Short mmCIF file of C-alpha atoms and ligand atoms in Angstrom, two decimals:
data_model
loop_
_atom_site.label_atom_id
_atom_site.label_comp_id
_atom_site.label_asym_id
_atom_site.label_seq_id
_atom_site.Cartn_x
_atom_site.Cartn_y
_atom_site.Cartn_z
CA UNK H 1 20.83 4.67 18.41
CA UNK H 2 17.92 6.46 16.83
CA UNK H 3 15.64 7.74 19.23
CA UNK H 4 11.86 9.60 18.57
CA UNK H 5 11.57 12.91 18.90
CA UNK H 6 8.95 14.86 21.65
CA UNK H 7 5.52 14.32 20.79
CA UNK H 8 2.22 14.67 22.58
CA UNK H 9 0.64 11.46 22.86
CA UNK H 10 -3.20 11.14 22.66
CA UNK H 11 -5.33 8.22 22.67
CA UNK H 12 -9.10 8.49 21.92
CA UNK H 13 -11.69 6.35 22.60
CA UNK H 14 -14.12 7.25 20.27
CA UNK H 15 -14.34 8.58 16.35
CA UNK H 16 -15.70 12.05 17.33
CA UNK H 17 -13.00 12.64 20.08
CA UNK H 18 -10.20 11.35 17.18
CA UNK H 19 -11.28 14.14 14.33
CA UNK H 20 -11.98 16.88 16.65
CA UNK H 21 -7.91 16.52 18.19
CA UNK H 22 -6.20 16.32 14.99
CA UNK H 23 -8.50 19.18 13.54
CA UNK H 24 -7.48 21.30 17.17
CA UNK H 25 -3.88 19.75 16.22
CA UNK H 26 -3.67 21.17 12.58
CA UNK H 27 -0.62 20.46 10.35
CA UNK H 28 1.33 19.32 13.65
CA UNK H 29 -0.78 16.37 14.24
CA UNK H 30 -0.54 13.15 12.66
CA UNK H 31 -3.06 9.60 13.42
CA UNK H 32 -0.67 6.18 14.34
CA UNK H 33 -1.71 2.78 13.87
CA UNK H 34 0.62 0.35 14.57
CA UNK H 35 3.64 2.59 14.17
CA UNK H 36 5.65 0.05 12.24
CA UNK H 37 6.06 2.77 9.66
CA UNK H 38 5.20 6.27 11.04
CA UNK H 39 7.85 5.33 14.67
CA UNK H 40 10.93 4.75 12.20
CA UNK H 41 10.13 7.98 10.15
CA UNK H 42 9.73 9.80 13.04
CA UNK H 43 13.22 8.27 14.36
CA UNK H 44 14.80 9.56 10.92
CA UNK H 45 13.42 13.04 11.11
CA UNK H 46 11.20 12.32 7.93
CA UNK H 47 7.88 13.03 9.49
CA UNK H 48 7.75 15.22 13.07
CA UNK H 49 4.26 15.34 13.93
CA UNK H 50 4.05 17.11 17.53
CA UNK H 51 0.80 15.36 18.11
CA UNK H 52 0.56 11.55 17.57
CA UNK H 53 -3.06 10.50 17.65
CA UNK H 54 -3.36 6.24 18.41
CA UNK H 55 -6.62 4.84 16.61
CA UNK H 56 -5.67 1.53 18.91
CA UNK H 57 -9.10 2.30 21.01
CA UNK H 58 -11.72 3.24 18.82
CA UNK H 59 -13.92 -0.08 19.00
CA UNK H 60 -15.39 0.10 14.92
CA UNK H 61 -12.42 0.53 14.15
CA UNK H 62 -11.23 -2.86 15.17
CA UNK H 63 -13.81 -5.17 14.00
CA UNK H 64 -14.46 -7.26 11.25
CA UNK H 65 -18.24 -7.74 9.86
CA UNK H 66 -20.20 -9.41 6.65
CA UNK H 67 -18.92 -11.97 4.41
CA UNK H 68 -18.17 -12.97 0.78
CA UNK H 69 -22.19 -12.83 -0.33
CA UNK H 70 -23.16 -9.03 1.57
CA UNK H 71 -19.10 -7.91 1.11
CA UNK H 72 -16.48 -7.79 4.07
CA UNK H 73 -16.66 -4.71 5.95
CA UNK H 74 -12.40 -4.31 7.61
CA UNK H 75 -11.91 -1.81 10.31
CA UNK H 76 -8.65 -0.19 9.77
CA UNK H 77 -7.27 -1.10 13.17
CA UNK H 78 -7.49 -4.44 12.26
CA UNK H 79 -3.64 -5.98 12.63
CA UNK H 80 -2.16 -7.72 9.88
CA UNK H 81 -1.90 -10.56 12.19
CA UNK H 82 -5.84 -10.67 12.11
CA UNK H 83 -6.52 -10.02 8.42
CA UNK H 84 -3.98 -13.34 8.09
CA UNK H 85 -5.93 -15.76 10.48
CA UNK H 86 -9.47 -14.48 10.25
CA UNK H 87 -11.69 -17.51 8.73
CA UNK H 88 -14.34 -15.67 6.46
CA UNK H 89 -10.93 -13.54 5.16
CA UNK H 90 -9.39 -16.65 4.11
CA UNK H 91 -12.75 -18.42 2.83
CA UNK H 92 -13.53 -15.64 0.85
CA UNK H 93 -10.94 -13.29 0.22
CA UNK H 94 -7.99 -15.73 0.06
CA UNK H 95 -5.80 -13.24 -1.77
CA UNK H 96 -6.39 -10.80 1.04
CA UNK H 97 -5.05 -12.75 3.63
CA UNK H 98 -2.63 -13.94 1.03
CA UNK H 99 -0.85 -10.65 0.39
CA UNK H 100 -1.22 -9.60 4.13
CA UNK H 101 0.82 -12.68 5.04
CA UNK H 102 3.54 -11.40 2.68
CA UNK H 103 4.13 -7.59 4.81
CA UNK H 104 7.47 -7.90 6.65
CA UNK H 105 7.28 -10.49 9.82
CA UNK H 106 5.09 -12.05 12.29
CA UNK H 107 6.14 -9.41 14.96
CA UNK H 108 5.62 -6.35 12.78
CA UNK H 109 2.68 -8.19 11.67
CA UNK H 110 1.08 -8.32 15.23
CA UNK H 111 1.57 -4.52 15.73
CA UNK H 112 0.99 -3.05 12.31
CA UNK H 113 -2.42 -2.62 10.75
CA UNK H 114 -4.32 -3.01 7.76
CA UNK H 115 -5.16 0.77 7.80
CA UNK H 116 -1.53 1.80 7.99
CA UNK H 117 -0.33 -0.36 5.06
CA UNK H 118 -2.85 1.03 2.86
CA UNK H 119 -1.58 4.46 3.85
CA UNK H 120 1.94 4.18 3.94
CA UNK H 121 5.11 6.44 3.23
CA UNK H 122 6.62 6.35 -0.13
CA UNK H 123 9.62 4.43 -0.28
CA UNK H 124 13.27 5.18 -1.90
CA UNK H 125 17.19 4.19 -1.57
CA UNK H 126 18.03 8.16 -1.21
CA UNK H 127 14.82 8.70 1.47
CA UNK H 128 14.87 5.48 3.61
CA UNK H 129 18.11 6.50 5.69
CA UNK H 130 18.75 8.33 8.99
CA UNK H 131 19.13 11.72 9.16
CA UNK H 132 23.16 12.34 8.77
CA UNK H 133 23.18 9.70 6.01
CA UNK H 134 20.34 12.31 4.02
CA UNK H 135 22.43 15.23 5.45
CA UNK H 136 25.16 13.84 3.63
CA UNK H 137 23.84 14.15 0.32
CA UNK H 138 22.14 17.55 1.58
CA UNK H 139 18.73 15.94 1.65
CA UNK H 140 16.46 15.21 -1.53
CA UNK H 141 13.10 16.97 -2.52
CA UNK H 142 10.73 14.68 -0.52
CA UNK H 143 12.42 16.24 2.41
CA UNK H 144 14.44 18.63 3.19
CA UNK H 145 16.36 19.32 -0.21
CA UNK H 146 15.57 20.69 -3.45
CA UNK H 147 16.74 17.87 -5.53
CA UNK H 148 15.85 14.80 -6.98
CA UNK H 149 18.78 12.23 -6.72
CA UNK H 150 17.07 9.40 -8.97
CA UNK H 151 15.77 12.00 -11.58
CA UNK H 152 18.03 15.30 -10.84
CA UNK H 153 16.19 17.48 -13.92
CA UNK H 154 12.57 16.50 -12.40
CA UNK H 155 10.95 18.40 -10.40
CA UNK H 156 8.82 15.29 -9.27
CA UNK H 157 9.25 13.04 -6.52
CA UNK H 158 9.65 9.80 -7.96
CA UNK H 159 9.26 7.64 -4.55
CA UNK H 160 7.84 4.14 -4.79
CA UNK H 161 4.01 3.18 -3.18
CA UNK H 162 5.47 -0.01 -1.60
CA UNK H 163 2.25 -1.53 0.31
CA UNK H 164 1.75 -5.09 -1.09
CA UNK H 165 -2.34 -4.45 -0.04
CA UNK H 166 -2.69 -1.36 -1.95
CA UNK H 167 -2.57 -3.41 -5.80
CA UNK H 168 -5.03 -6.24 -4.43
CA UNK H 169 -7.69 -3.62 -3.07
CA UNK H 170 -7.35 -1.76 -6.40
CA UNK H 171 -7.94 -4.78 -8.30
CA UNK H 172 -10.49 -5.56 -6.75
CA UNK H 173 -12.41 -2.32 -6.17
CA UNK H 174 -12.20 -2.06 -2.66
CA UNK H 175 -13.50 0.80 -0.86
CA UNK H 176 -12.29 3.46 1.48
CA UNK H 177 -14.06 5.29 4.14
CA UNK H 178 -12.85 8.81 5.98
CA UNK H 179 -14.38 10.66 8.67
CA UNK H 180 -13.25 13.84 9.74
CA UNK H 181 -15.05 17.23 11.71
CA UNK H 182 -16.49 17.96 7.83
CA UNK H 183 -18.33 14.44 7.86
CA UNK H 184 -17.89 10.79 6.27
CA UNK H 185 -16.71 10.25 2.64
CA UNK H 186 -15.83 7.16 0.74
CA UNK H 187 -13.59 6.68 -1.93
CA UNK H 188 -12.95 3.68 -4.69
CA UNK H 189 -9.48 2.62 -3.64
CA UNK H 190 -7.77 3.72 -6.98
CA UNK H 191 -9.03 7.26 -6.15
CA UNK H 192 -6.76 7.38 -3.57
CA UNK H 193 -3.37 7.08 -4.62
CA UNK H 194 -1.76 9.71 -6.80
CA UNK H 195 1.40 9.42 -8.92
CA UNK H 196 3.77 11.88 -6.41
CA UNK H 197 5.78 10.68 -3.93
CA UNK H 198 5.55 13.44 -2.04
CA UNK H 199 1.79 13.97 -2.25
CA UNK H 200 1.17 10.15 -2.57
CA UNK H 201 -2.53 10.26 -1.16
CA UNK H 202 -5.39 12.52 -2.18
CA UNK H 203 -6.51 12.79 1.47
CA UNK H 204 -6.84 15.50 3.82
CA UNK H 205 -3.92 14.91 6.46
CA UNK H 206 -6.75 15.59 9.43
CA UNK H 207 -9.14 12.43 7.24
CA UNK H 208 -9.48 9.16 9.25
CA UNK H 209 -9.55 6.61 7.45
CA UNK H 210 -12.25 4.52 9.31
CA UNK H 211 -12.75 1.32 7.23
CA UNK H 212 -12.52 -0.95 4.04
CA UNK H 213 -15.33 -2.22 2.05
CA UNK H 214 -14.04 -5.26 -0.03
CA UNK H 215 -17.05 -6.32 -2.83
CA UNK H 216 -19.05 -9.54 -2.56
CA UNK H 217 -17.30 -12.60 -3.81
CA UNK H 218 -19.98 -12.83 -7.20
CA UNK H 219 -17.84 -15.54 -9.35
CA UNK H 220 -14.41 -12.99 -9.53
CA UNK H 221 -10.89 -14.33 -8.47
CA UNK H 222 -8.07 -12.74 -7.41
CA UNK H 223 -4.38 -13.20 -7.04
CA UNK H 224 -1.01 -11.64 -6.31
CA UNK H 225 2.67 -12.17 -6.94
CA UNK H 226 5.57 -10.50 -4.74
CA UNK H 227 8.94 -10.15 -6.22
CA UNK H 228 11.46 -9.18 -3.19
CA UNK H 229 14.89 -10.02 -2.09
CA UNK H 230 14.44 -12.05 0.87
CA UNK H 231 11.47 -14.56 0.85
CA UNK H 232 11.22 -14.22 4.68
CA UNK H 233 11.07 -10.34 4.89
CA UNK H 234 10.94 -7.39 2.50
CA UNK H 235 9.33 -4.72 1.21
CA UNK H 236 8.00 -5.82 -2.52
CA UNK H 237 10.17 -3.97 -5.59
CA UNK H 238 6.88 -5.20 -7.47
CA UNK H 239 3.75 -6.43 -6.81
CA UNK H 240 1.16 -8.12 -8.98
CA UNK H 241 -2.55 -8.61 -8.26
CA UNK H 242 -4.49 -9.93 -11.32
CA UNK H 243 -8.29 -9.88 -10.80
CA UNK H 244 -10.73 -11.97 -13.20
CA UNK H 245 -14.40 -12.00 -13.62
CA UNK H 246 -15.39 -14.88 -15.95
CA UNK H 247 -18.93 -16.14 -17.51
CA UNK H 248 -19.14 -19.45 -19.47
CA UNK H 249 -15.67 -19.20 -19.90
CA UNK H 250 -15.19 -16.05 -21.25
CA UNK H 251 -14.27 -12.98 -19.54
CA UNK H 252 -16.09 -10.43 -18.52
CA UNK H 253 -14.21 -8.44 -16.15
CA UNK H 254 -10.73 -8.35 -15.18
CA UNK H 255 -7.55 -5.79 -13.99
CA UNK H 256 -4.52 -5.86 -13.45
CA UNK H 257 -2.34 -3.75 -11.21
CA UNK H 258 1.13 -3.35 -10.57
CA UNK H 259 2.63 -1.90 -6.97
CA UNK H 260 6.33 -1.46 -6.32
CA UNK H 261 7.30 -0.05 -9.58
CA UNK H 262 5.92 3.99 -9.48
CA UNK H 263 4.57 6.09 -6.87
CA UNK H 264 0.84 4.84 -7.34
CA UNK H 265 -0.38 1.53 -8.20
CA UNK H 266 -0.24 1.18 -11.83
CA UNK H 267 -3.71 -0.18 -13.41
CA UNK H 268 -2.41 -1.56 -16.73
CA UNK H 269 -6.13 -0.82 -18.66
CA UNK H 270 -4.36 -2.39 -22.15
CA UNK H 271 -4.03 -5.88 -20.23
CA UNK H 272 -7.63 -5.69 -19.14
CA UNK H 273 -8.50 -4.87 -23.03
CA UNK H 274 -6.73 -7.84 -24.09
CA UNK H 275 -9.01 -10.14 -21.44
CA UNK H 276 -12.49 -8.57 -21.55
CA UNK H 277 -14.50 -10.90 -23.84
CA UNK H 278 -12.35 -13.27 -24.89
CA UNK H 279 -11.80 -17.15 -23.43
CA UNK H 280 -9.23 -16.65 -21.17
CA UNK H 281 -6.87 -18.93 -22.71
CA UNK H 282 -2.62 -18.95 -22.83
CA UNK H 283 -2.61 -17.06 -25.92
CA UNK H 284 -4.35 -14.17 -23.69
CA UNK H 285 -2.49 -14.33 -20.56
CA UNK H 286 0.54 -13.92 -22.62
CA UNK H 287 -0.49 -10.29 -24.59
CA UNK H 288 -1.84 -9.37 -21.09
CA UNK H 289 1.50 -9.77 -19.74
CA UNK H 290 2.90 -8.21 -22.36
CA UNK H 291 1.06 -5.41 -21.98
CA UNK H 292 2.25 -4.89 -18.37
CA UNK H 293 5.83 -5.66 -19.36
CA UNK H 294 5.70 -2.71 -21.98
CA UNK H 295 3.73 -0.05 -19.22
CA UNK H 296 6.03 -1.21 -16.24
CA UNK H 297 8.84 1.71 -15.91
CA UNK H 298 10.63 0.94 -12.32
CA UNK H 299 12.77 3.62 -11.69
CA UNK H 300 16.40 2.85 -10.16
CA UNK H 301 15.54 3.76 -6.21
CA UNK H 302 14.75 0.58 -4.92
CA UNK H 303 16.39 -3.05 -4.82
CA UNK H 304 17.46 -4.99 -7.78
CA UNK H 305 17.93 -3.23 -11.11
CA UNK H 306 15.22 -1.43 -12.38
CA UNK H 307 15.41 -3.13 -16.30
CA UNK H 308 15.44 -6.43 -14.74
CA UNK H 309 12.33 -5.47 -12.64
CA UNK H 310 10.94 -4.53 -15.50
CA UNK H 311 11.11 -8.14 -17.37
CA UNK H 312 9.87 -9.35 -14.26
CA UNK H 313 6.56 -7.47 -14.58
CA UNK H 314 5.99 -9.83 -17.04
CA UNK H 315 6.86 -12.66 -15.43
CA UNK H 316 4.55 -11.96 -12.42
CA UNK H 317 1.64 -11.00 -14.69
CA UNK H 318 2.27 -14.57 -16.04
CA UNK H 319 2.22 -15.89 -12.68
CA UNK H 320 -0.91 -14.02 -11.50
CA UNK H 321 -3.24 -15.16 -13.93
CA UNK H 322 -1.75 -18.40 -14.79
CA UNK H 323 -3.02 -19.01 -10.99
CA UNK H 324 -6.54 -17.89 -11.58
CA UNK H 325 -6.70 -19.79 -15.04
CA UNK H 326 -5.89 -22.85 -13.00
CA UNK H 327 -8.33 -22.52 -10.50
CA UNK H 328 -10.95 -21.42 -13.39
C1 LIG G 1 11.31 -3.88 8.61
C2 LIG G 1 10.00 -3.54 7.97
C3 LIG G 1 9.53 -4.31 6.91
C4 LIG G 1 8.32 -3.99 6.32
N1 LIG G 1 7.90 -4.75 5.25
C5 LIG G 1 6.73 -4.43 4.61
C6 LIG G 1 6.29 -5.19 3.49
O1 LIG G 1 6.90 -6.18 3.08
N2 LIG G 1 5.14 -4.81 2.87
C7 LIG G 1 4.41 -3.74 3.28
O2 LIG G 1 3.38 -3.46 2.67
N3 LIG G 1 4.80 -3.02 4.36
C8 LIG G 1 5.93 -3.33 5.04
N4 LIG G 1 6.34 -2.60 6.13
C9 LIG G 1 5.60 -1.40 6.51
C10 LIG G 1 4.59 -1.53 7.65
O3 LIG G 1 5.04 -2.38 8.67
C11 LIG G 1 3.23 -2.03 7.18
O4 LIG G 1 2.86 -1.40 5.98
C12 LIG G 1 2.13 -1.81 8.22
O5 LIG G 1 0.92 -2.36 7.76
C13 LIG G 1 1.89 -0.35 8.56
O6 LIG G 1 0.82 -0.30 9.49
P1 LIG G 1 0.93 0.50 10.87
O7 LIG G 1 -0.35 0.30 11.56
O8 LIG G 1 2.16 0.14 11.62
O9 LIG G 1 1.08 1.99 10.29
P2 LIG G 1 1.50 3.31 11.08
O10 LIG G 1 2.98 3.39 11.09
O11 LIG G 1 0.80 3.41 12.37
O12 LIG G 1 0.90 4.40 10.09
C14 LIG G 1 1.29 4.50 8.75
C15 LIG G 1 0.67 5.76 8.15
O13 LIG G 1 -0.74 5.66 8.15
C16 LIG G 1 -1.33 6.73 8.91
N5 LIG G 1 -2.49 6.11 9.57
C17 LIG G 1 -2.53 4.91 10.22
N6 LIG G 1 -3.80 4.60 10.53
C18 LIG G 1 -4.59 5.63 10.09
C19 LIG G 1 -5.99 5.87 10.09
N7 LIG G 1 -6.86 5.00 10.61
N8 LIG G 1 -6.44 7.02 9.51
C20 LIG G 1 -5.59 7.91 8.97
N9 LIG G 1 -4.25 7.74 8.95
C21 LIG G 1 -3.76 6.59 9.49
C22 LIG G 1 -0.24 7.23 9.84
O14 LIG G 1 -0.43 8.58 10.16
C23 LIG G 1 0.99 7.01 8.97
O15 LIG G 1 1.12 8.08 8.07
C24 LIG G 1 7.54 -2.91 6.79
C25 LIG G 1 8.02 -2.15 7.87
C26 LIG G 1 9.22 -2.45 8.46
C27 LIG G 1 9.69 -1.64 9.63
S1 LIG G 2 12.62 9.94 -5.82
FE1 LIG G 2 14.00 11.69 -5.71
S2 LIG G 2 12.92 13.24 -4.46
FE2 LIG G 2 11.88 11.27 -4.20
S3 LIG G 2 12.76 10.39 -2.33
FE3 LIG G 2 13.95 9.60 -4.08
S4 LIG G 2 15.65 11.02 -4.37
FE4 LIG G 2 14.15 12.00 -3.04
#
């Protein structure tokens, strides 16, 4: 059995208390959500933060506020459970809720938040594996070791951003905002993420993240496509959300960003090109697919074969915005 290492254990009740303990804390202290990802690192010696800081019981944190016309306002507490049943979420952010409904199961749904997923580990075959099984292969770079086993000549971490949320709030231009001793900041959600799997965020470790600011609902659509092993449960080894603004039929705004395949979300601009001002028709779905077949480069550290996952980009891209062209 796999069992957590000592910790401290604190549990503020407001925003102010929260930023000043992990500043006091320093490197040693790490925020939890739900835990449904930081409790099994911390089992496999990945992460061993000596002070875990619960942001259960600050109140903004866990509320919901706005709608589709003034823009949905998340707190980051929120559980995944919520995001999936809350009404206005569903009425106007359908692919929200959608995706959310896709993370892992109902249980790990009801403890793990929205907040979390949008800030979680890197995943990878060589990385996701107790400690003696890492020991084994005398560790890799993310942790521990000074090589990479899925690219041994890089000196990059190649680990895959796995969060099925992260694509659909890049697509559609969500918002992020931090607080921390220094003061409040907010950040476009494809600011966040950058293309290390070691350094995966560009976020001070003592930043908490506070809440998500999805955009009014003015006349865009969204979708998103999971490809994963098992339909009941699984972490995605690619995830498409497709996002479409159009105007008398033509369109004036769209994106379309891959998850599962890199360790970022991959915004595949040459798709978008292919969309913007044109009627979006078969002809275009089918070069904007294209487009994300030929950027799509899955490496081989997750499920399923990587050139296979690659043909499926396409396939999903196809998918995604054959969905919004039939709602259009
Ligand atoms: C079996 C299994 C299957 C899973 N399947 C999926 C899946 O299909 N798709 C998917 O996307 N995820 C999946 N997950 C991962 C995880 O359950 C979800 O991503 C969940 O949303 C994480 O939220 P949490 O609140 O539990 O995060 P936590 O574990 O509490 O935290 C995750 C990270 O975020 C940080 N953090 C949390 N909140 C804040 C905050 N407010 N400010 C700053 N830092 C913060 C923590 O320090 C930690 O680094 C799975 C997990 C398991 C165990
Ligand atoms: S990509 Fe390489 S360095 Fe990163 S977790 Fe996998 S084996 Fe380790």
């Amino acid at each position: 059995m796999m069992r957590l290492p000592k910790f401290d254990y604190r549990t503020p009740q407001t925003i102010a208390e929260a930023v000043k303990i992990i500043a006091d804390a320093g490197p040693e202290g790490q925020f939890v959500a739900g835990g449904t990802d930081l409790y099994p690192n911390m089992k496999r010696r990945q992460q061993m933060p000596k002070t875990v800081i619960s942001v259960m019981r600050l109140g903004e944190l866990n509320q919901i506020t706005g709608d589709g016309s003034r823009g949905l306002r998340i707190g980051t507490s929120v559980t995944l459970t919520e995001v999936c049943d809350d009404p206005i979420i569903n009425r106007d952010y359908p692919v929200v809720a959608r995706a959310a409904r896709t993370i892992s199961t109902p249980i790990l749904r009801n403890m793990g938040t929205i907040g979390g997923n949008l800030l979680l580990d890197t995943r990878c075959n060589y990385y996701d594996q107790n400690y003696e099984w890492r020991k084994g292969i005398n560790f890799c770079l993310k942790k521990d070791g000074d090589v990479c086993w899925v690219a041994p000549g890089s000196s990059k971490c190649w680990a895959v951003q796995s969060s099925d949320l992260v694509p659909v709030m890049v697509a559609i231009g969500a918002k992020l905002r931090f607080a921390s001793t220094l003061g409040e900041r907010v950040v476009d959600a494809a600011g966040l993420y950058n293309d290390d799997g070691i350094e995966y965020l560009r976020k001070r470790p003592d930043e908490l993240l506070v809440s998500i600011d999805l955009p009014p609902t003015n006349g865009w659509r969204a979708s998103y496509q999971k490809l994963r092993r098992r339909g009941s449960f699984d972490f995605p080894v690619l995830g498409v959300a497709a996002y479409i603004k159009l105007e008398g039929g033509v369109v004036i705004d769209a994106k379309v960003v891959l998850g599962g395949i890199a360790p970022s979300p991959v915004d595949i601009k040459e798709a978008a090109s292919v969309l913007i001002g044109k009627s979006f028709n078969s002809d275009q779905i089918q070069a904007a697919a294209e487009a994300a077949y030929i950027k799509a480069r899955p490496l081989d550290n997750t499920d399923f074969v990587y050139q296979w996952r690659k043909q499926m980009a396409r396939q999903y891209t196809l998918r995604a915005l054959k969905e919004l062209a039939i709602e259009a």
